[in-house]
JSON list of C-alpha atoms in Angstrom, two decimals:
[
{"chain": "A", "resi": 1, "resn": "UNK", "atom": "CA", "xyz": [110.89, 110.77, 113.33]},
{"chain": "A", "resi": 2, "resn": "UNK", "atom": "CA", "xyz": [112.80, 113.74, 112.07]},
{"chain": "A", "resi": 3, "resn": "UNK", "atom": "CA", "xyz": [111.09, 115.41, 109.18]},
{"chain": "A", "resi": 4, "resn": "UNK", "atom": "CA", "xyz": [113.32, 117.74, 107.27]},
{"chain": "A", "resi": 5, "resn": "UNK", "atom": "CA", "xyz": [111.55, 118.84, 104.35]},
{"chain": "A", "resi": 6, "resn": "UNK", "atom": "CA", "xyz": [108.17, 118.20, 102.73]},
{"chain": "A", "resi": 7, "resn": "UNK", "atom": "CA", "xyz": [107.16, 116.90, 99.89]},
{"chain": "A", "resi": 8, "resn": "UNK", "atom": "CA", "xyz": [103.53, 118.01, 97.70]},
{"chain": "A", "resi": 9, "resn": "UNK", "atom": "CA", "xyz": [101.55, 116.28, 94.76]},
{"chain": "A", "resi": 10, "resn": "UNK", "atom": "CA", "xyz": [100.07, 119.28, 93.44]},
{"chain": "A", "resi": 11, "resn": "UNK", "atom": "CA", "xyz": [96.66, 117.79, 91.03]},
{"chain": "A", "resi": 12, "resn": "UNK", "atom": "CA", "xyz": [94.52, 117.07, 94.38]},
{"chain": "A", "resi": 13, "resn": "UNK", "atom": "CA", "xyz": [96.49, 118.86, 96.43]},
{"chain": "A", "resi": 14, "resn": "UNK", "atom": "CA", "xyz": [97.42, 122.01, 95.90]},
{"chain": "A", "resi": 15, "resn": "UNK", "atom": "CA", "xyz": [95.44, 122.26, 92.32]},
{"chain": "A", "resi": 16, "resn": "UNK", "atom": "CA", "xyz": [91.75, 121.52, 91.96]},
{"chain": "A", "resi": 17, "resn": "UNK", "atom": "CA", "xyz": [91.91, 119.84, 88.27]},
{"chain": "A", "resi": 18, "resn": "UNK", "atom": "CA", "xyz": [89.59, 117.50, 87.23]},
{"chain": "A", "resi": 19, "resn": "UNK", "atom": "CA", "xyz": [88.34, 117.13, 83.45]},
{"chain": "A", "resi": 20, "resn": "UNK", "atom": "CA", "xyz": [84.90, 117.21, 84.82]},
{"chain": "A", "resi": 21, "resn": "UNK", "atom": "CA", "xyz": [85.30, 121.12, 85.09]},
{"chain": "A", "resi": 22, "resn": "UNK", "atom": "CA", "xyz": [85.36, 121.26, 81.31]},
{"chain": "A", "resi": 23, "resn": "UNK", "atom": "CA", "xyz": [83.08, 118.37, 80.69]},
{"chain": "A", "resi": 24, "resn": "UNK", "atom": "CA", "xyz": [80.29, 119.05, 82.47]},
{"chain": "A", "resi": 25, "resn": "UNK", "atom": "CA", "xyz": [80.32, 122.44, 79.92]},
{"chain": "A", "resi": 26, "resn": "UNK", "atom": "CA", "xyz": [80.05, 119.60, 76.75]},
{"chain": "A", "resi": 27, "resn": "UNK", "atom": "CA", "xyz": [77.64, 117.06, 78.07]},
{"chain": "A", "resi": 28, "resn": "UNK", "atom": "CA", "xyz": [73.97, 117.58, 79.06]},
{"chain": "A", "resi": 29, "resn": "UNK", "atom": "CA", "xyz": [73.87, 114.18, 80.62]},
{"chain": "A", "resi": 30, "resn": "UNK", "atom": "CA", "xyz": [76.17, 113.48, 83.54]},
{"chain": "A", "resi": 31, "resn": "UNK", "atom": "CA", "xyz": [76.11, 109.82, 83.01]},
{"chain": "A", "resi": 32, "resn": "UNK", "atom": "CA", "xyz": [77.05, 110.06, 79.87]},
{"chain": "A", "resi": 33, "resn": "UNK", "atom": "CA", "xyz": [79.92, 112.05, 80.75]},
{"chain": "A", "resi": 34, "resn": "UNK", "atom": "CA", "xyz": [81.27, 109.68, 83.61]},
{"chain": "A", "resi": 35, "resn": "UNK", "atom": "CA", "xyz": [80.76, 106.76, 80.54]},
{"chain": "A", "resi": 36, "resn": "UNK", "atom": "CA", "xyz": [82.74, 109.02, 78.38]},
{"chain": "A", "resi": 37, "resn": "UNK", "atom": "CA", "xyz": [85.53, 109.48, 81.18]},
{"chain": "A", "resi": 38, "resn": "UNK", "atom": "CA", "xyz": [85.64, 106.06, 82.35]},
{"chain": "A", "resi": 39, "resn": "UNK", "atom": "CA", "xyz": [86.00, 104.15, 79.15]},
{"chain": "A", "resi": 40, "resn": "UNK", "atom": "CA", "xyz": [87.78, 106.39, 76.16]},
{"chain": "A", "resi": 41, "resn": "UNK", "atom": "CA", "xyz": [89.46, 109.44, 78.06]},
{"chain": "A", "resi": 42, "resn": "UNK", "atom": "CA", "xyz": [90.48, 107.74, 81.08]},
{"chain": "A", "resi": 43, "resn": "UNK", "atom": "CA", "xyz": [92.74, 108.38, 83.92]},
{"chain": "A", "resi": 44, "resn": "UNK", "atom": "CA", "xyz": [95.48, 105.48, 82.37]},
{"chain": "A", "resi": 45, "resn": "UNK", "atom": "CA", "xyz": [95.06, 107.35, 78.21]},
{"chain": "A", "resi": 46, "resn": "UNK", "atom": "CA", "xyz": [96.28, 110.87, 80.73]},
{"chain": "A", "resi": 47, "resn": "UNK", "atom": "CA", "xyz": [98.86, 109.39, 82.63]},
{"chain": "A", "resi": 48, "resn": "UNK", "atom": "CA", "xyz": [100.51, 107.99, 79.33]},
{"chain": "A", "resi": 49, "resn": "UNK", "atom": "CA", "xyz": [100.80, 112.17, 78.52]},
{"chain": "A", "resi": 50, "resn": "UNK", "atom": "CA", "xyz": [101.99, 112.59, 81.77]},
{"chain": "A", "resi": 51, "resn": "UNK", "atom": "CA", "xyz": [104.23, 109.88, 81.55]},
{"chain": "A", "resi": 52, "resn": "UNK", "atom": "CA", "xyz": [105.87, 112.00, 78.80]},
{"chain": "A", "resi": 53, "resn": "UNK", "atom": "CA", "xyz": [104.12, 110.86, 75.13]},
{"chain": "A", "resi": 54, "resn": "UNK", "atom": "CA", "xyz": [103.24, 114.19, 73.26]},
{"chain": "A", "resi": 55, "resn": "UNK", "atom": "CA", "xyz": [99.38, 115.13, 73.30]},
{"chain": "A", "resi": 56, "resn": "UNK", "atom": "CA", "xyz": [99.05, 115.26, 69.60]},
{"chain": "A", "resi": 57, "resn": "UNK", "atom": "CA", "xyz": [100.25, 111.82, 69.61]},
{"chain": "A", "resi": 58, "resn": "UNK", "atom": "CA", "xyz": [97.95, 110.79, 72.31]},
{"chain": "A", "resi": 59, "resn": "UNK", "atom": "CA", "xyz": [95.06, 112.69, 71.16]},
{"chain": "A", "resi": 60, "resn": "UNK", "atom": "CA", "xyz": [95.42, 110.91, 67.35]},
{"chain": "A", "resi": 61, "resn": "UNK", "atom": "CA", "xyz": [95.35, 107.42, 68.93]},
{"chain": "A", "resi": 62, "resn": "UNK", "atom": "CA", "xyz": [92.65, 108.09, 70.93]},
{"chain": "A", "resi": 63, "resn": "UNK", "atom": "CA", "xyz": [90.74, 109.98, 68.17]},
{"chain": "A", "resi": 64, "resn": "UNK", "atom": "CA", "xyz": [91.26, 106.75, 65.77]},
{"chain": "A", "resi": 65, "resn": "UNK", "atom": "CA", "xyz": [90.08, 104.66, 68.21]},
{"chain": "A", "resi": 66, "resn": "UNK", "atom": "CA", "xyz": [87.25, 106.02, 68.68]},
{"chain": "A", "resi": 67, "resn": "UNK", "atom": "CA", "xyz": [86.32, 108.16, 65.41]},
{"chain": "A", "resi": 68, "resn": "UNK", "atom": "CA", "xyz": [82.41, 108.83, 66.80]},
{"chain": "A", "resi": 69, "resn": "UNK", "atom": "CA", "xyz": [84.52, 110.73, 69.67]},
{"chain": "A", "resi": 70, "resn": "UNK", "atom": "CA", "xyz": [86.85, 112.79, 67.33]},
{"chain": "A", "resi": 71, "resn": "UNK", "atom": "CA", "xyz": [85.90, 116.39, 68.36]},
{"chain": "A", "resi": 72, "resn": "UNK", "atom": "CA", "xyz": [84.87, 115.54, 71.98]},
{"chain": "A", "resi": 73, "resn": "UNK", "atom": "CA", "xyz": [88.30, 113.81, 72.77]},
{"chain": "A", "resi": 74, "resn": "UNK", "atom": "CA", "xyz": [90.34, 117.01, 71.22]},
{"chain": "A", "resi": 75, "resn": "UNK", "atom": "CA", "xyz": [88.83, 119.14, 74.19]},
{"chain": "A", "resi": 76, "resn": "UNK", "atom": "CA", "xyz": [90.81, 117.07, 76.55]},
{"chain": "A", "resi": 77, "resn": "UNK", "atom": "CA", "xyz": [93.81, 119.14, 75.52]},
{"chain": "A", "resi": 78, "resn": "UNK", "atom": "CA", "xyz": [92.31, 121.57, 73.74]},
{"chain": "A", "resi": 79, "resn": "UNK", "atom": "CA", "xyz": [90.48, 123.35, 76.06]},
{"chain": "A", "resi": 80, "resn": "UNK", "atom": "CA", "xyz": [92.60, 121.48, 78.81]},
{"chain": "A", "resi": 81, "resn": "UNK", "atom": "CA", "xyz": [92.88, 125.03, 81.06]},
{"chain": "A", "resi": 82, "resn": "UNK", "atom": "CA", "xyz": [89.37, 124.57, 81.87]},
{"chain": "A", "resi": 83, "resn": "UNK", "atom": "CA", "xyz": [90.03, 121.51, 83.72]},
{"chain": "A", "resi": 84, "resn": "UNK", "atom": "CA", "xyz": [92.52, 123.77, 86.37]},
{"chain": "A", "resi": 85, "resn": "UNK", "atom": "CA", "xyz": [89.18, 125.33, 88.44]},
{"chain": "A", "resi": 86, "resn": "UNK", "atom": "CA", "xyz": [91.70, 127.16, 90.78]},
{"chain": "A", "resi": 87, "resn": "UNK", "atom": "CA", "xyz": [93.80, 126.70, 94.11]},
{"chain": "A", "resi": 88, "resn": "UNK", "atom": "CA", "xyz": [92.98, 124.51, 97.07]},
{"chain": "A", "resi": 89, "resn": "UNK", "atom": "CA", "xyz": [93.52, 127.64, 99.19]},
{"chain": "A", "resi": 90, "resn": "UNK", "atom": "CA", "xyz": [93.44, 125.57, 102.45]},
{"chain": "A", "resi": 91, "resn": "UNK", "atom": "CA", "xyz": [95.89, 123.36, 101.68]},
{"chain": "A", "resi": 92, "resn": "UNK", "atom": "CA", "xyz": [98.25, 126.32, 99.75]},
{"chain": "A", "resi": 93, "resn": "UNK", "atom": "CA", "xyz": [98.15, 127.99, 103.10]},
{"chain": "A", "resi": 94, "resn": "UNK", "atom": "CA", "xyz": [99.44, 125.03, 104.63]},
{"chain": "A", "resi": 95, "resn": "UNK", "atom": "CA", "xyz": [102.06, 125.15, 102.17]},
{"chain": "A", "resi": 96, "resn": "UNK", "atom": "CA", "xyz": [103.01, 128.36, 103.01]},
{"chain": "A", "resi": 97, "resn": "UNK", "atom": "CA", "xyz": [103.33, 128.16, 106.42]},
{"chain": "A", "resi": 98, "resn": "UNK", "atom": "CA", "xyz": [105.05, 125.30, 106.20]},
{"chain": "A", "resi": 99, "resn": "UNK", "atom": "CA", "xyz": [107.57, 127.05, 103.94]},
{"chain": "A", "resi": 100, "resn": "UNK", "atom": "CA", "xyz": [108.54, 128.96, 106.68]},
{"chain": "A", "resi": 101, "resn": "UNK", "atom": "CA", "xyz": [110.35, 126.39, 108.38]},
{"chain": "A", "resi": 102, "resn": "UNK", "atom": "CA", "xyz": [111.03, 123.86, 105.86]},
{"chain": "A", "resi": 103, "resn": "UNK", "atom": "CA", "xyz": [112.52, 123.06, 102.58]},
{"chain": "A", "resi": 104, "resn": "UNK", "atom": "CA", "xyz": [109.53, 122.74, 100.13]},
{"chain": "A", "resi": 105, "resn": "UNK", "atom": "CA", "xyz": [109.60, 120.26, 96.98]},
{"chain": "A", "resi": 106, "resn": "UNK", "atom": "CA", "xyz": [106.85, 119.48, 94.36]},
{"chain": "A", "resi": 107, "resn": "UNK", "atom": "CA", "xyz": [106.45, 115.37, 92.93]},
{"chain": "A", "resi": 108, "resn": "UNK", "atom": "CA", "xyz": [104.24, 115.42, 90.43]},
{"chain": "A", "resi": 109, "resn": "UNK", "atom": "CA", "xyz": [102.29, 113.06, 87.57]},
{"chain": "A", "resi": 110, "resn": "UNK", "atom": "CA", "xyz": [102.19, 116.31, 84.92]},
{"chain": "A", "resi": 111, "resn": "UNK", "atom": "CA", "xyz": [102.33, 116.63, 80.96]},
{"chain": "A", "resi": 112, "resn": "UNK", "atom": "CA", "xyz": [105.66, 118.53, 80.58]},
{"chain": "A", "resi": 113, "resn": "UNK", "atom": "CA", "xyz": [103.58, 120.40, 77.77]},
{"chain": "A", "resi": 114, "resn": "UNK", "atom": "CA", "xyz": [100.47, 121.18, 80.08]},
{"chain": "A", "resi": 115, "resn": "UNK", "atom": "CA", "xyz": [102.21, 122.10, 83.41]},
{"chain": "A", "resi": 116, "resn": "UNK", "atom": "CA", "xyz": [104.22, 125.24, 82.33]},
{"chain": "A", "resi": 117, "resn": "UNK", "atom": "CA", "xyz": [100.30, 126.55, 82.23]},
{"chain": "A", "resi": 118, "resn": "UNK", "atom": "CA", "xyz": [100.14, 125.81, 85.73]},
{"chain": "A", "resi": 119, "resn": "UNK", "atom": "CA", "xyz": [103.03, 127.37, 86.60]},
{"chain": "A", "resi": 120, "resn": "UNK", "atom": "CA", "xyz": [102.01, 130.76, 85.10]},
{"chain": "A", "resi": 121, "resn": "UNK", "atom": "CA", "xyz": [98.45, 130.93, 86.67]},
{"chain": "A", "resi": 122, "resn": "UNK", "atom": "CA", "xyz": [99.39, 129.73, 90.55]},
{"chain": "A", "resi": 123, "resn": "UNK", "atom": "CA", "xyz": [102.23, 131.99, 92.01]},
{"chain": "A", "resi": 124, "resn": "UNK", "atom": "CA", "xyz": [102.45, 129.31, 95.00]},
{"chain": "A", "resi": 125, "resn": "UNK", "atom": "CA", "xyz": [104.46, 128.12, 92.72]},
{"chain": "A", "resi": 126, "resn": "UNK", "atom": "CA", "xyz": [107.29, 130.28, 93.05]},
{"chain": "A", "resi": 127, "resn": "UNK", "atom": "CA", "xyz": [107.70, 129.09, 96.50]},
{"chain": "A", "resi": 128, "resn": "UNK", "atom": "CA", "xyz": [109.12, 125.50, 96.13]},
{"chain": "A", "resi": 129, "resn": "UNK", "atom": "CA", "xyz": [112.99, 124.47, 96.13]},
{"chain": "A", "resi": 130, "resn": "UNK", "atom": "CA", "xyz": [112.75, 121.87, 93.98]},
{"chain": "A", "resi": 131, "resn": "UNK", "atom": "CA", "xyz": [109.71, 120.32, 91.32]},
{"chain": "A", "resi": 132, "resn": "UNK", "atom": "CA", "xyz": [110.08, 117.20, 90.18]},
{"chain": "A", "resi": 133, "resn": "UNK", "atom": "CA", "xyz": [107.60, 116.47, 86.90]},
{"chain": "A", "resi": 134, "resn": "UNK", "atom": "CA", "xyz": [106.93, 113.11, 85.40]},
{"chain": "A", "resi": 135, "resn": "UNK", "atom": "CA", "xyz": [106.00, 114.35, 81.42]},
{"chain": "A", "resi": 136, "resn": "UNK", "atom": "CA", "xyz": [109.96, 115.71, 81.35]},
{"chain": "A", "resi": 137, "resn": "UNK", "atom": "CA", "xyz": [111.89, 112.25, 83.53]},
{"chain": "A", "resi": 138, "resn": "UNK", "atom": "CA", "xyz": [108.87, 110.13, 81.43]},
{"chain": "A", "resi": 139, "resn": "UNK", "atom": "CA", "xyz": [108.06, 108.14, 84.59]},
{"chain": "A", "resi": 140, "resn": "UNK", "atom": "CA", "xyz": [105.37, 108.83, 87.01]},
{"chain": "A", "resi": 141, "resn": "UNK", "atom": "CA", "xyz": [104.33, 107.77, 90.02]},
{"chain": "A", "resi": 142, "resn": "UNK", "atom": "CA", "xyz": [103.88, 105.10, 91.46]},
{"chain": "A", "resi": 143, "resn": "UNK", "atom": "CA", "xyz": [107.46, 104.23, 90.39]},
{"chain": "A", "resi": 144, "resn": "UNK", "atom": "CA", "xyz": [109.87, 104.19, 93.16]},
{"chain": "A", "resi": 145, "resn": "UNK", "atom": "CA", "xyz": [112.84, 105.28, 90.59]},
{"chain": "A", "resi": 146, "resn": "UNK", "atom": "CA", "xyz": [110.60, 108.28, 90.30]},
{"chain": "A", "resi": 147, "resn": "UNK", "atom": "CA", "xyz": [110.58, 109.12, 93.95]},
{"chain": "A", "resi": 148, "resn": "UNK", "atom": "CA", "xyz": [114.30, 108.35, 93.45]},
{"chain": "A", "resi": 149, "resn": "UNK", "atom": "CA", "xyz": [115.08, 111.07, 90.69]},
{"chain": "A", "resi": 150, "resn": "UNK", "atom": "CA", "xyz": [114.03, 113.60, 93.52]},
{"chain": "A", "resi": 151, "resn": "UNK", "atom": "CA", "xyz": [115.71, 112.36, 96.37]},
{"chain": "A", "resi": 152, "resn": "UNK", "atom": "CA", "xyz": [118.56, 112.32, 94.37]},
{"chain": "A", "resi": 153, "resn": "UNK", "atom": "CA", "xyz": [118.59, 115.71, 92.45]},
{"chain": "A", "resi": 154, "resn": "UNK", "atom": "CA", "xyz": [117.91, 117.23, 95.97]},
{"chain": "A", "resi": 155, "resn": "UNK", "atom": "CA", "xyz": [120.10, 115.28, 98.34]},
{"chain": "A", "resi": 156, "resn": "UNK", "atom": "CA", "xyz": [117.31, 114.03, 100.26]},
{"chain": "A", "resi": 157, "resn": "UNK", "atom": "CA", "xyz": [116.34, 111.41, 102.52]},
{"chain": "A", "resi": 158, "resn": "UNK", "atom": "CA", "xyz": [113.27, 109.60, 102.13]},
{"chain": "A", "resi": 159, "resn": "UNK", "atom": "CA", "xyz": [113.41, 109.20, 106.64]},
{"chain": "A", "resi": 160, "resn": "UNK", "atom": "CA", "xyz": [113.89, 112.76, 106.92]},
{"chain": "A", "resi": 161, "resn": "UNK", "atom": "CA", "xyz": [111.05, 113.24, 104.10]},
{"chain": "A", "resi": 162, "resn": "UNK", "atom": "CA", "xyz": [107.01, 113.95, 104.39]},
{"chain": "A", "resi": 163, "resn": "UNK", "atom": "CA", "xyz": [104.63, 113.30, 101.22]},
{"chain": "A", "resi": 164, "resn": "UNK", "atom": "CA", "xyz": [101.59, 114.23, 100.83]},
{"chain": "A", "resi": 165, "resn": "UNK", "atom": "CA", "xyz": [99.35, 112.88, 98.06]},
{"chain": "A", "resi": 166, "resn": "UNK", "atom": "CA", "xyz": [95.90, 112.23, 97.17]},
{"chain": "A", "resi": 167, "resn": "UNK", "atom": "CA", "xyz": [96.71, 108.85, 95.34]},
{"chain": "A", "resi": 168, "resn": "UNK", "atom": "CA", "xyz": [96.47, 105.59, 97.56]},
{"chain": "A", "resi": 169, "resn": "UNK", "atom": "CA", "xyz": [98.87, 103.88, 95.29]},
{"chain": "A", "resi": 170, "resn": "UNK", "atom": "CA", "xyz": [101.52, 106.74, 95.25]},
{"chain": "A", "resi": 171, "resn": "UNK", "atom": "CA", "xyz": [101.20, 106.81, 99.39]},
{"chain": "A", "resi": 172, "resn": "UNK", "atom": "CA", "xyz": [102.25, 103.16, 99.59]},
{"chain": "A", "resi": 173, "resn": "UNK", "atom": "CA", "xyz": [104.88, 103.42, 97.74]},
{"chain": "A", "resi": 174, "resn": "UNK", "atom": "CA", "xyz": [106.43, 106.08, 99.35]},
{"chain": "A", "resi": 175, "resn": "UNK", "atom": "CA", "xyz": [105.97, 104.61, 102.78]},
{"chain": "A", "resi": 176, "resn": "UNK", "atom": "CA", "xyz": [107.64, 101.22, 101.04]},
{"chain": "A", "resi": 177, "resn": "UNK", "atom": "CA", "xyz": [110.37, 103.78, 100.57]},
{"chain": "A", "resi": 178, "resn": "UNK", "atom": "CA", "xyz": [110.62, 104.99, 104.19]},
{"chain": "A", "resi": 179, "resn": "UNK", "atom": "CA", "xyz": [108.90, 108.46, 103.56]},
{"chain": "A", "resi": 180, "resn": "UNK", "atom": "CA", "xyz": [106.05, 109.66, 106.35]},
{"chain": "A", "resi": 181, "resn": "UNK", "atom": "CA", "xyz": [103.17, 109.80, 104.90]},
{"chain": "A", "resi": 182, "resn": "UNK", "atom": "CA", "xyz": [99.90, 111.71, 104.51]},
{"chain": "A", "resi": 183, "resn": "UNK", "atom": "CA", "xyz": [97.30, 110.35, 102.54]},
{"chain": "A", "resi": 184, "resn": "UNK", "atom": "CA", "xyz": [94.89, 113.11, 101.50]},
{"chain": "A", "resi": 185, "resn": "UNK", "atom": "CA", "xyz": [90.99, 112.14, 101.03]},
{"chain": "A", "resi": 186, "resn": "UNK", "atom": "CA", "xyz": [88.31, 114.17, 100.66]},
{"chain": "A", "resi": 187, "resn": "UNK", "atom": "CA", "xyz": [87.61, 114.42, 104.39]},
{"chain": "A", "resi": 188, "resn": "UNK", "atom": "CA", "xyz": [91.41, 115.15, 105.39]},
{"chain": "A", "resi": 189, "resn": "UNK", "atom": "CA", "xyz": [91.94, 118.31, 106.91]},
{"chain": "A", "resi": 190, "resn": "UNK", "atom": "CA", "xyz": [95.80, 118.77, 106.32]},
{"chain": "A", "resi": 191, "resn": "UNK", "atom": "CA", "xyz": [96.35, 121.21, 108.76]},
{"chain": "A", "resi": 192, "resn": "UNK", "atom": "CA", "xyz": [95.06, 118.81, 111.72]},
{"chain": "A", "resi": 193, "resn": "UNK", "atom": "CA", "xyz": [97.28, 116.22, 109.86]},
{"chain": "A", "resi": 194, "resn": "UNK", "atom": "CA", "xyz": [100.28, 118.92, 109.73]},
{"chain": "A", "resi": 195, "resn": "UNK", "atom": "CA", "xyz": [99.56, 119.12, 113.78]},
{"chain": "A", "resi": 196, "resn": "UNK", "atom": "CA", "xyz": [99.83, 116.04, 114.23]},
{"chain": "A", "resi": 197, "resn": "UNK", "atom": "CA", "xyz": [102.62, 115.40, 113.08]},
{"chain": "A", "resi": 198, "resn": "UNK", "atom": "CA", "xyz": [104.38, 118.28, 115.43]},
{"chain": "A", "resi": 199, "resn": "UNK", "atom": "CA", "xyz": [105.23, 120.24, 112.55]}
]
């Protein structure tokens, strides 16, 4: 194995965002919050935004779907910055460090409207060769032609290439593609992972 560059998810990751960080502020009862995730503002109605439809569009459906909702479901993007709690420091200074020896890119399931936010607040950011963004290419992951659109921009090899996400789904398909692999759950310490891997 000869790694050559490395490649980050960033929600997960490098970002701690989770709706639940705004949510929790609305709802008195957690259950009913984790109903209110699971079945109207769910993890497939985001990805569509990510996958590139506008939010206004995406908030309207949602909001005539489910009129009893109307106000509740406008947070999502309303107050959306509430949902980006900070850095995963840990994992950031793994980032850096590995920065200093490798090229750096950035794969990432993000609303092209939402993620110029992110860039602004994190100034890890600034570090990364190439970012790759599914709300601008409208695909996300776990589309291989996705992974593609970054190997190819970049003139990379998915052999010579690590990922690291926090999405089982995403981490098969990049090993399908030939990229190492590390799958990051909530008791993976990435640096020990970094390690080893001899990087």
């Amino acid at each position: 194995m000869s790694i050559r560059n490395i490649i980050f998810d960033f929600g997960g990751v490098l970002v701690d965002w989770n709706p639940r960080h705004l949510y929790k502020k609305v709802f008195s009862d957690e259950a009913v919050m984790e109903d209110f995730l699971a079945n109207i503002c769910t993890d497939e109605w985001n990805l569509e935004q990510d996958r590139g439809r506008p939010l206004a569009e995406g908030t309207k459906l949602l909001q005539l779907q489910f009129p009893e909702h109307h106000d509740t479901i406008g947070l999502f993007y309303g107050q959306w910055e509430q949902m980006l709690k900070g850095a995963i420091q840990d994992n950031v200074d793994v980032l850096l460090a590995l920065k200093e020896k490798y090229p750096v890119y950035g794969l990432t399931n993000w609303s092209a409207e939402t993620f110029p936010v992110a860039l602004e607040r994190f100034s890890f950011f600034e570090v990364f060769d190439g970012i790759v963004v599914s709300g601008t290419e409208k695909m996300i992951k776990p589309d291989k032609q996705f992974f593609q659109v970054l190997l190819d921009r970049y003139k990379l090899q998915a052999e010579h290439s690590l990922f690291i996400d926090d999405n089982a789904k995403n981490i098969k398909a990049a090993e399908e593609m030939g990229f190492t692999t590390i799958h990051l759950k909530e008791d993976t310490r990435l640096q020990e992972e970094i390690k080893n891997l001899g990087l």
